[in-house]
Short mmCIF file of C-alpha atoms in Angstrom, two decimals:
data_model
loop_
_atom_site.label_atom_id
_atom_site.label_comp_id
_atom_site.label_asym_id
_atom_site.label_seq_id
_atom_site.Cartn_x
_atom_site.Cartn_y
_atom_site.Cartn_z
CA MET A 1 34.21 12.13 48.46
CA ALA A 2 36.27 11.59 51.71
CA ALA A 3 33.32 10.86 53.85
CA LYS A 4 32.29 8.03 50.99
CA SER A 5 35.70 6.60 50.99
CA ALA A 6 35.43 6.31 54.62
CA ALA A 7 31.92 4.74 54.56
CA GLY A 8 32.95 2.54 52.38
CA LEU A 9 35.73 1.05 54.52
CA LEU A 10 33.36 0.44 57.40
CA THR A 11 31.98 -3.22 57.89
CA SER A 12 28.51 -4.04 58.95
CA VAL A 13 27.90 -4.82 62.59
CA ASP A 14 26.45 -8.31 61.59
CA SER A 15 30.17 -9.03 59.74
CA MET A 16 31.99 -8.29 62.89
CA PHE A 17 30.32 -10.88 64.73
CA THR A 18 30.73 -13.69 62.07
CA THR A 19 33.19 -15.66 60.56
CA GLN A 20 34.51 -15.52 56.98
CA GLU A 21 33.19 -19.00 56.28
CA GLU A 22 29.82 -18.04 57.45
CA ARG A 23 29.67 -14.91 55.01
CA ASP A 24 30.97 -17.03 52.25
CA ASN A 25 28.23 -19.62 52.94
CA ALA A 26 25.61 -16.91 52.95
CA GLN A 27 26.43 -15.84 49.43
CA ARG A 28 26.58 -19.64 48.26
CA SER A 29 23.57 -21.19 46.69
CA TYR A 30 22.37 -24.41 47.82
CA VAL A 31 19.67 -26.97 47.18
CA ILE A 32 16.94 -28.15 49.31
CA ASP A 33 13.35 -29.67 49.37
CA LEU A 34 10.88 -26.93 50.77
CA PRO A 35 7.08 -27.17 51.31
CA THR A 36 5.07 -25.43 48.75
CA THR A 37 3.09 -23.63 51.68
CA GLU A 38 6.34 -21.83 52.90
CA ILE A 39 7.25 -20.25 49.55
CA SER A 40 5.37 -17.19 48.46
CA ASP A 41 4.64 -15.78 45.00
CA PHE A 42 6.81 -12.92 43.70
CA PRO A 43 4.93 -9.70 43.76
CA ASP A 44 3.74 -8.15 41.01
CA HIS A 45 4.77 -11.55 38.84
CA PRO A 46 3.79 -10.40 35.26
CA PHE A 47 3.84 -14.00 33.78
CA LYS A 48 0.38 -15.79 33.83
CA VAL A 49 0.11 -19.32 35.16
CA ARG A 50 -2.87 -20.73 32.98
CA MET A 51 -4.56 -23.80 33.60
CA ASP A 52 -4.22 -25.30 29.97
CA GLU A 53 -3.28 -28.09 27.95
CA GLU A 54 0.33 -27.51 28.76
CA MET A 55 -0.35 -27.43 32.43
CA GLU A 56 -2.25 -30.62 32.40
CA GLN A 57 0.72 -32.34 30.75
CA MET A 58 3.15 -30.71 33.31
CA VAL A 59 0.85 -32.05 36.08
CA GLU A 60 0.91 -35.44 34.68
CA SER A 61 4.74 -35.57 34.18
CA VAL A 62 5.20 -34.18 37.99
CA ARG A 63 2.70 -36.94 39.10
CA GLU A 64 5.05 -39.59 37.57
CA ARG A 65 8.51 -38.35 37.81
CA GLY A 66 8.15 -35.23 40.14
CA VAL A 67 10.05 -32.14 39.71
CA LEU A 68 13.09 -32.60 37.72
CA SER A 69 14.33 -29.03 37.52
CA PRO A 70 14.50 -27.42 41.00
CA VAL A 71 12.82 -23.77 41.46
CA LEU A 72 14.86 -20.69 42.43
CA VAL A 73 13.83 -19.07 45.70
CA ARG A 74 15.38 -16.51 47.89
CA PRO A 75 15.20 -16.09 51.66
CA MET A 76 12.88 -13.38 53.07
CA PRO A 77 14.22 -11.50 56.18
CA ASP A 78 10.68 -12.07 58.27
CA GLY A 79 11.33 -15.73 57.40
CA GLY A 80 9.97 -18.35 54.76
CA TYR A 81 11.20 -17.96 50.98
CA GLN A 82 9.96 -15.97 48.05
CA MET A 83 9.58 -17.52 44.55
CA VAL A 84 11.95 -16.40 41.78
CA SER A 85 11.56 -18.74 38.83
CA GLY A 86 9.42 -21.90 39.01
CA HIS A 87 5.83 -20.59 39.32
CA ARG A 88 4.25 -23.05 36.89
CA ARG A 89 6.38 -25.98 38.61
CA LYS A 90 5.18 -24.98 42.00
CA PHE A 91 1.52 -24.79 40.80
CA ALA A 92 1.88 -28.26 39.05
CA SER A 93 3.16 -29.61 42.14
CA GLU A 94 0.57 -28.18 44.24
CA LEU A 95 -1.97 -30.15 41.78
CA ALA A 96 0.08 -33.28 41.88
CA GLU A 97 -0.38 -33.19 45.60
CA LEU A 98 3.34 -33.31 46.17
CA PRO A 99 4.32 -32.52 49.99
CA THR A 100 7.59 -30.46 48.96
CA VAL A 101 9.31 -29.30 45.77
CA PRO A 102 13.05 -29.01 45.27
CA CYS A 103 14.48 -25.47 45.70
CA ILE A 104 17.83 -23.44 45.13
CA VAL A 105 18.11 -21.04 47.99
CA ARG A 106 20.01 -17.87 46.81
CA GLU A 107 20.62 -14.41 48.54
CA LEU A 108 19.30 -11.81 45.97
CA THR A 109 18.64 -8.24 46.05
CA ASP A 110 15.15 -7.22 44.84
CA ASP A 111 16.74 -5.86 41.37
CA GLU A 112 18.64 -8.87 40.99
CA ALA A 113 15.57 -11.12 41.83
CA ILE A 114 13.59 -9.15 39.03
CA ILE A 115 16.22 -9.54 36.42
CA ILE A 116 16.57 -13.24 37.05
CA MET A 117 12.87 -13.98 37.11
CA VAL A 118 12.63 -12.07 33.75
CA ASP A 119 15.20 -13.52 32.26
CA SER A 120 14.40 -17.11 33.19
CA ASN A 121 10.72 -16.64 31.97
CA LEU A 122 11.49 -15.12 28.63
CA GLN A 123 12.75 -18.45 27.32
CA ARG A 124 9.40 -19.90 27.32
CA GLU A 125 8.05 -21.06 23.84
CA ARG A 126 5.02 -18.94 23.95
CA VAL A 127 4.88 -15.42 25.66
CA LEU A 128 2.01 -13.29 25.46
CA PRO A 129 2.45 -9.72 24.46
CA SER A 130 1.10 -8.37 28.01
CA GLU A 131 3.74 -10.60 29.71
CA LYS A 132 6.57 -9.12 27.77
CA ALA A 133 5.13 -5.40 28.58
CA PHE A 134 5.22 -5.80 32.20
CA ALA A 135 8.37 -8.14 32.21
CA TYR A 136 10.40 -5.58 30.19
CA LYS A 137 9.11 -2.77 31.86
CA MET A 138 10.05 -4.10 35.41
CA LYS A 139 13.57 -5.24 34.17
CA LEU A 140 14.24 -1.82 32.73
CA ASP A 141 13.28 -0.23 35.89
CA ALA A 142 15.61 -2.43 37.77
CA MET A 143 18.48 -1.90 35.59
CA ARG A 144 18.08 2.02 35.81
CA ARG A 145 18.05 1.81 39.47
CA GLN A 146 21.21 -0.15 39.49
CA GLN A 147 22.78 2.67 37.07
CA GLY A 148 21.09 5.56 38.88
CA GLU A 149 18.59 6.60 36.20
CA ARG A 150 15.26 8.15 36.43
CA THR A 151 12.77 5.14 36.24
CA ASP A 152 9.52 7.14 34.96
CA LEU A 153 10.69 7.38 31.53
CA THR A 154 10.46 5.04 28.66
CA SER A 155 12.71 6.87 26.37
CA VAL A 156 16.41 6.94 26.23
CA PRO A 157 17.56 8.97 28.95
CA PRO A 158 19.33 12.49 27.63
CA GLY A 159 22.90 13.21 28.60
CA GLN A 160 24.15 9.68 28.61
CA LYS A 161 27.41 9.79 26.92
CA LEU A 162 29.38 6.60 28.29
CA GLY A 163 28.44 3.31 27.33
CA LYS A 164 25.00 1.96 26.15
CA THR A 165 21.64 2.83 27.70
CA SER A 166 19.70 0.52 29.95
CA ARG A 167 17.26 -0.37 26.84
CA GLU A 168 20.20 -1.20 24.55
CA LEU A 169 21.51 -3.31 27.12
CA LEU A 170 18.22 -4.96 27.48
CA ALA A 171 18.00 -5.43 23.85
CA ASP A 172 21.39 -6.92 23.82
CA ASN A 173 20.11 -9.85 26.28
CA SER A 174 16.67 -10.34 24.78
CA PRO A 175 15.08 -11.92 21.73
CA ASP A 176 13.58 -8.57 20.81
CA SER A 177 15.25 -5.62 19.42
CA ASN A 178 15.44 -1.88 20.89
CA THR A 179 12.32 -0.54 19.10
CA GLN A 180 10.29 -3.61 19.74
CA ILE A 181 11.07 -3.40 23.44
CA GLN A 182 9.60 0.11 23.60
CA ARG A 183 6.61 -1.10 21.76
CA TYR A 184 5.91 -3.93 24.11
CA ILE A 185 6.38 -1.09 27.07
CA ARG A 186 3.71 1.20 25.80
CA LEU A 187 1.14 -1.73 26.38
CA THR A 188 1.26 -1.16 29.78
CA ASN A 189 -0.63 1.86 29.19
CA LEU A 190 -3.53 0.00 27.65
CA VAL A 191 -6.84 -0.88 29.76
CA PRO A 192 -6.96 -4.63 30.48
CA GLU A 193 -9.82 -5.12 28.06
CA LEU A 194 -7.67 -3.89 25.20
CA LEU A 195 -4.67 -5.75 26.49
CA ASP A 196 -6.35 -8.96 26.57
CA MET A 197 -7.29 -8.48 22.81
CA VAL A 198 -3.56 -8.05 21.97
CA ASP A 199 -2.78 -11.45 23.99
CA ASN A 200 -5.66 -13.21 22.04
CA SER A 201 -3.55 -12.46 18.52
CA VAL A 202 -1.30 -15.16 20.46
CA LEU A 203 -3.96 -17.22 21.95
CA LYS A 204 -6.37 -17.38 19.00
CA GLU A 205 -9.56 -17.93 21.27
CA LYS A 206 -13.06 -18.17 19.54
CA ASP A 207 -15.65 -15.58 20.18
CA THR A 208 -12.87 -13.07 21.33
CA LEU A 209 -11.59 -10.15 19.14
CA GLN A 210 -7.94 -9.92 18.32
CA MET A 211 -5.94 -6.93 17.93
CA ALA A 212 -2.36 -6.42 16.43
CA LEU A 213 0.94 -5.21 18.17
CA ARG A 214 1.40 -2.04 15.99
CA PRO A 215 -2.40 -0.61 16.20
CA ALA A 216 -2.38 -1.36 20.21
CA VAL A 217 0.70 0.85 20.42
CA GLU A 218 -1.15 3.81 18.79
CA LEU A 219 -3.97 3.46 21.24
CA SER A 220 -1.89 3.09 24.22
CA TYR A 221 -1.41 7.03 23.98
CA LEU A 222 -5.14 7.68 24.19
CA PRO A 223 -6.68 8.65 27.94
CA GLU A 224 -8.56 5.99 29.90
CA ASN A 225 -11.81 7.60 29.22
CA GLU A 226 -11.08 7.64 25.23
CA GLN A 227 -9.86 3.99 25.47
CA ASN A 228 -13.14 2.84 27.06
CA ALA A 229 -15.40 4.79 24.79
CA LEU A 230 -13.38 2.97 21.80
CA LEU A 231 -13.72 -0.24 23.57
CA GLU A 232 -17.59 0.31 23.55
CA VAL A 233 -17.72 0.86 19.63
CA MET A 234 -15.37 -2.03 19.10
CA GLU A 235 -17.63 -4.42 20.91
CA SER A 236 -20.62 -2.91 19.21
CA GLU A 237 -19.01 -3.27 15.85
CA ASP A 238 -17.34 -6.40 16.71
CA CYS A 239 -14.17 -5.33 15.06
CA THR A 240 -10.70 -3.97 15.74
CA PRO A 241 -8.99 -1.08 14.28
CA SER A 242 -6.38 -1.22 11.52
CA HIS A 243 -2.80 0.44 11.73
CA ASP A 244 -4.36 3.22 9.86
CA GLN A 245 -7.27 3.71 11.56
CA ALA A 246 -5.54 3.54 14.84
CA ILE A 247 -3.17 6.49 13.73
CA ARG A 248 -6.27 8.51 12.64
CA ILE A 249 -7.70 8.22 15.91
CA ARG A 250 -4.74 9.10 18.03
CA ASP A 251 -4.10 12.22 15.63
CA LEU A 252 -7.87 13.10 16.62
CA SER A 253 -7.15 12.45 20.41
CA GLU A 254 -4.09 14.69 20.21
CA ASN A 255 -6.17 17.60 18.85
CA SER A 256 -9.08 17.23 21.02
CA MET A 257 -11.40 16.26 18.27
CA LEU A 258 -12.18 12.50 19.09
CA THR A 259 -15.79 11.94 20.02
CA PRO A 260 -17.59 8.73 20.08
CA LYS A 261 -19.09 9.56 16.64
CA ALA A 262 -15.95 10.38 15.24
CA ILE A 263 -14.85 7.03 16.59
CA LYS A 264 -17.86 5.07 15.32
CA SER A 265 -17.34 6.57 11.68
CA ILE A 266 -13.74 5.17 11.52
CA MET A 267 -14.66 1.90 12.61
CA GLN A 268 -17.40 1.46 10.34
CA GLU A 269 -15.06 1.78 7.46
CA GLU A 270 -14.43 -1.39 5.47
CA LYS A 271 -10.80 -2.54 5.55
CA PRO A 272 -9.12 -4.22 2.69
CA ASN A 273 -8.75 -7.46 4.18
CA GLN A 274 -12.59 -7.55 5.13
CA VAL A 275 -13.75 -7.16 1.36
CA GLU A 276 -15.72 -10.17 0.27
CA GLN A 277 -13.94 -12.01 -2.28
CA PHE A 278 -15.29 -14.31 -5.17
CA LYS A 279 -12.82 -17.12 -6.19
CA ILE A 280 -13.72 -19.80 -9.40
CA PRO A 281 -11.65 -23.08 -9.10
CA ARG A 282 -9.55 -23.48 -12.00
CA GLU A 283 -9.67 -27.19 -12.45
CA PRO A 284 -13.42 -27.57 -13.56
CA TYR A 285 -12.67 -25.26 -16.45
CA ARG A 286 -9.36 -26.37 -17.58
CA GLN A 287 -10.79 -28.75 -20.24
CA VAL A 288 -13.06 -26.07 -21.63
CA PHE A 289 -10.53 -23.33 -21.60
CA PRO A 290 -7.05 -24.99 -22.12
CA CYS A 291 -5.11 -21.96 -21.78
CA GLY A 292 -2.56 -23.27 -19.32
CA ASP A 293 -0.47 -21.13 -16.94
CA ALA A 294 -1.49 -17.45 -17.21
CA ARG A 295 2.06 -16.38 -16.25
CA THR A 296 3.58 -18.46 -19.07
CA GLU A 297 1.25 -17.06 -21.14
CA ASP A 298 2.31 -13.52 -20.57
CA ARG A 299 5.85 -14.37 -21.10
CA GLY A 300 5.58 -16.88 -23.94
CA HIS A 301 5.57 -15.58 -27.68
CA HIS A 302 5.58 -17.58 -30.56
CA ARG A 303 6.17 -16.81 -34.49
CA GLU A 304 3.73 -18.24 -37.05
CA GLY A 305 5.50 -20.85 -39.17
CA PHE A 306 8.89 -20.51 -37.41
CA GLY A 307 8.43 -22.11 -33.89
CA ASP A 308 9.51 -20.47 -30.83
CA VAL A 309 11.31 -16.76 -30.97
CA PRO A 310 14.87 -16.97 -30.70
CA GLN A 311 16.55 -15.45 -27.62
CA ALA A 312 18.18 -11.99 -28.17
CA GLY A 313 21.76 -12.29 -28.97
CA LYS A 314 22.11 -16.00 -29.21
CA GLY A 315 23.46 -17.56 -32.24
CA GLU A 316 22.13 -16.97 -35.72
CA GLY A 317 18.67 -15.93 -36.24
CA ALA A 318 18.66 -13.90 -33.14
CA MET A 319 16.23 -11.12 -32.80
CA ARG A 320 17.39 -7.71 -33.44
CA MET A 321 15.44 -5.78 -30.68
CA GLY A 322 16.90 -5.84 -27.15
CA PRO A 323 14.84 -6.46 -23.75
CA THR A 324 13.57 -2.73 -23.41
CA GLN A 325 12.08 -2.97 -27.08
CA ASN A 326 10.80 -6.72 -26.43
CA ARG A 327 8.86 -5.53 -23.34
CA ARG A 328 7.00 -2.93 -25.44
CA PHE A 329 4.97 -5.86 -26.75
CA CYS A 330 3.32 -6.40 -23.40
CA GLY A 331 -0.25 -5.26 -23.70
CA GLU A 332 -3.59 -6.15 -22.84
CA ARG A 333 -5.97 -8.66 -24.30
CA ARG A 334 -9.02 -7.62 -25.46
CA SER A 335 -11.96 -9.92 -26.85
CA LYS A 336 -13.76 -8.92 -29.91
CA GLY A 337 -16.21 -11.06 -31.55
CA ALA A 338 -15.19 -14.51 -31.96
CA GLY A 339 -11.41 -13.86 -31.87
CA ALA A 340 -9.16 -11.89 -29.62
CA VAL A 341 -7.13 -8.78 -30.51
CA PHE A 342 -3.82 -7.88 -28.81
CA ALA A 343 -4.00 -4.16 -28.12
CA PHE A 344 -0.58 -2.60 -27.76
CA ARG A 345 0.16 0.30 -25.63
CA ARG A 346 2.16 2.45 -28.31
CA LYS A 347 2.33 3.41 -31.87
CA ARG A 348 3.18 0.32 -33.95
CA SER A 349 5.68 0.04 -36.67
CA ARG A 350 7.12 -2.60 -38.91
CA ALA A 351 10.71 -2.50 -37.16
CA ASP A 352 8.91 -3.50 -33.91
CA PHE A 353 7.60 -6.67 -35.49
CA ALA A 354 10.29 -7.82 -37.56
CA THR A 355 12.74 -10.79 -36.75
CA THR A 356 15.32 -11.97 -38.47
CA THR A 357 15.08 -15.87 -39.45
CA PRO A 358 17.54 -18.39 -40.53
CA GLY A 359 16.00 -17.88 -44.13
CA GLY A 360 16.23 -14.12 -44.18
CA GLN A 361 12.44 -13.87 -44.13
CA SER A 362 10.52 -11.91 -41.49
CA ALA A 363 7.56 -13.02 -39.07
CA LEU A 364 5.14 -11.27 -36.96
CA LEU A 365 5.35 -11.68 -33.38
CA ARG A 366 1.97 -12.60 -31.46
CA PRO A 367 0.84 -13.88 -28.16
CA TRP A 368 0.71 -17.34 -27.35
CA HIS A 369 -2.86 -19.29 -27.68
CA PHE A 370 -4.41 -16.49 -29.79
CA PRO A 371 -5.50 -16.77 -33.46
CA ARG A 372 -3.72 -14.63 -35.93
CA PRO A 373 -4.76 -11.03 -35.40
CA PRO A 374 -6.65 -8.96 -38.35
CA PRO A 375 -4.78 -6.60 -40.34
CA LEU A 376 -4.54 -3.25 -38.58
CA THR A 377 -6.31 -0.09 -40.34
CA LEU A 378 -6.23 3.48 -39.31
CA SER A 379 -9.73 3.88 -40.63
CA PRO A 380 -12.66 2.19 -40.24
CA SER A 381 -13.81 -0.60 -42.77
CA LYS A 382 -15.88 0.40 -45.79
CA PRO A 383 -19.10 -1.38 -46.92
CA ALA A 384 -18.87 -3.72 -49.98
CA VAL A 385 -19.32 -2.08 -53.44
CA PRO A 386 -22.34 -3.67 -55.52
CA ALA A 387 -21.29 -5.40 -58.67
CA GLU A 388 -23.25 -2.75 -60.93
CA ARG A 389 -21.41 -0.03 -59.80
CA LYS A 390 -18.03 -1.84 -60.00
CA ALA A 391 -18.84 -1.73 -64.05
CA LEU A 392 -19.48 1.82 -64.33
CA PRO A 393 -15.76 2.94 -64.16
CA ILE A 394 -14.65 0.48 -66.66
CA LEU A 395 -17.57 1.96 -69.13
CA PHE A 396 -16.56 5.26 -68.42
CA SER A 397 -12.88 4.74 -69.24
CA ALA A 398 -13.71 2.71 -72.56
CA GLY A 399 -15.91 5.46 -73.88
CA LYS A 400 -13.03 8.00 -72.92
CA THR A 401 -10.48 5.89 -75.12
CA LEU A 402 -12.90 5.84 -78.09
CA TRP A 403 -13.70 9.46 -77.95
CA ARG A 404 -9.77 10.39 -78.15
CA GLU A 405 -9.24 7.87 -80.80
CA ALA A 406 -12.18 9.52 -82.86
CA ARG A 407 -10.73 13.12 -82.45
CA GLN A 408 -7.15 11.99 -83.15
CA ARG A 409 -8.76 10.79 -86.83
CA THR A 410 -10.57 13.91 -87.05
CA ASN A 411 -7.57 16.14 -86.90
CA HIS A 412 -5.07 14.44 -89.16
CA GLN A 413 -7.76 14.62 -92.09
CA THR A 414 -6.62 17.10 -95.07
CA PRO A 415 -9.37 19.80 -96.11
CA GLY A 416 -9.47 18.55 -99.58
CA SER A 417 -10.36 14.85 -98.47
CA VAL A 418 -13.63 15.71 -97.45
#
């Protein structure tokens, strides 16, 4: 500890032969016009400079007005300058054939330059997933080097008790959450072809497969040879795995059971969003079937002869059943013959249908737009009885009555009267 304190008190050799003003000027930023040939690109720059429509508009703007916002560079020990922020402006200046570009020169260490480079480029309107992946990884490694942590880990380092972790500090100053940053960093383990599919989910280029972030994160745990085998199946089947399929592929890989045949079997499954759907427009049939809104039909109930059903608990004539009982009437509609029957899901009773009206009468609830349902019977209907068969009980009853009257008269006669 004493050696470290003594080393901290020693000054560098350069500071012994320079004045305080020169040392302050070295730390101070200044603006200067520099030729683009003297500015080198940032090593392993994660943000791509694409020649697209936005770049064409920037070139026209630079050609007419010049570079309005200076780029940020840092001086290099071997001479020259290194670009920190402003690669697209430098490229536009070269296309516009400008001799120089305005630059802010600032002394920065490697880690400081990485952090500034990532923060300045994340402010773009459109950032690709691959750009975020490598940018977050570079910044996280730089922050951990500044804090003395390991740089070969993407999880939260164990044993850190004081303050926040580097990844939590990174999430506080980034537009993405802690978990989302970890997902982006996992994308750096994908092969370039799969990573391009993830970028195409933002670019939306035609004739190119697209893959979402979550399935890509699951596939990042596969070895490179299995990723290449999966890539061949994806190109042959012209499809990408869903999140559920990617999870199953990862499980097979972790259990050493992933084979090209298993990959093809999973990729040939039909996903729910790929099922062909047939839709009929409503407007041409509205005049033929004036049913109105289906949601209104399901909610609306009418009482025959009494108008709308009164709401529960509102004034005189309110329904006696509560919301729970009212939901019991919800059922399915079935078509039988020329009319429609409303089939309920529970045993019906008269109390379920009764409502109190201002006149003290009761009415039967029925669905809106449907004819009156037929009377409910527990047994099947019987065939009609012919007219000649209906007369037999009447004749039998009349004959039985005459026989009883004759017997009574016989019983009341005396023996001498015969």
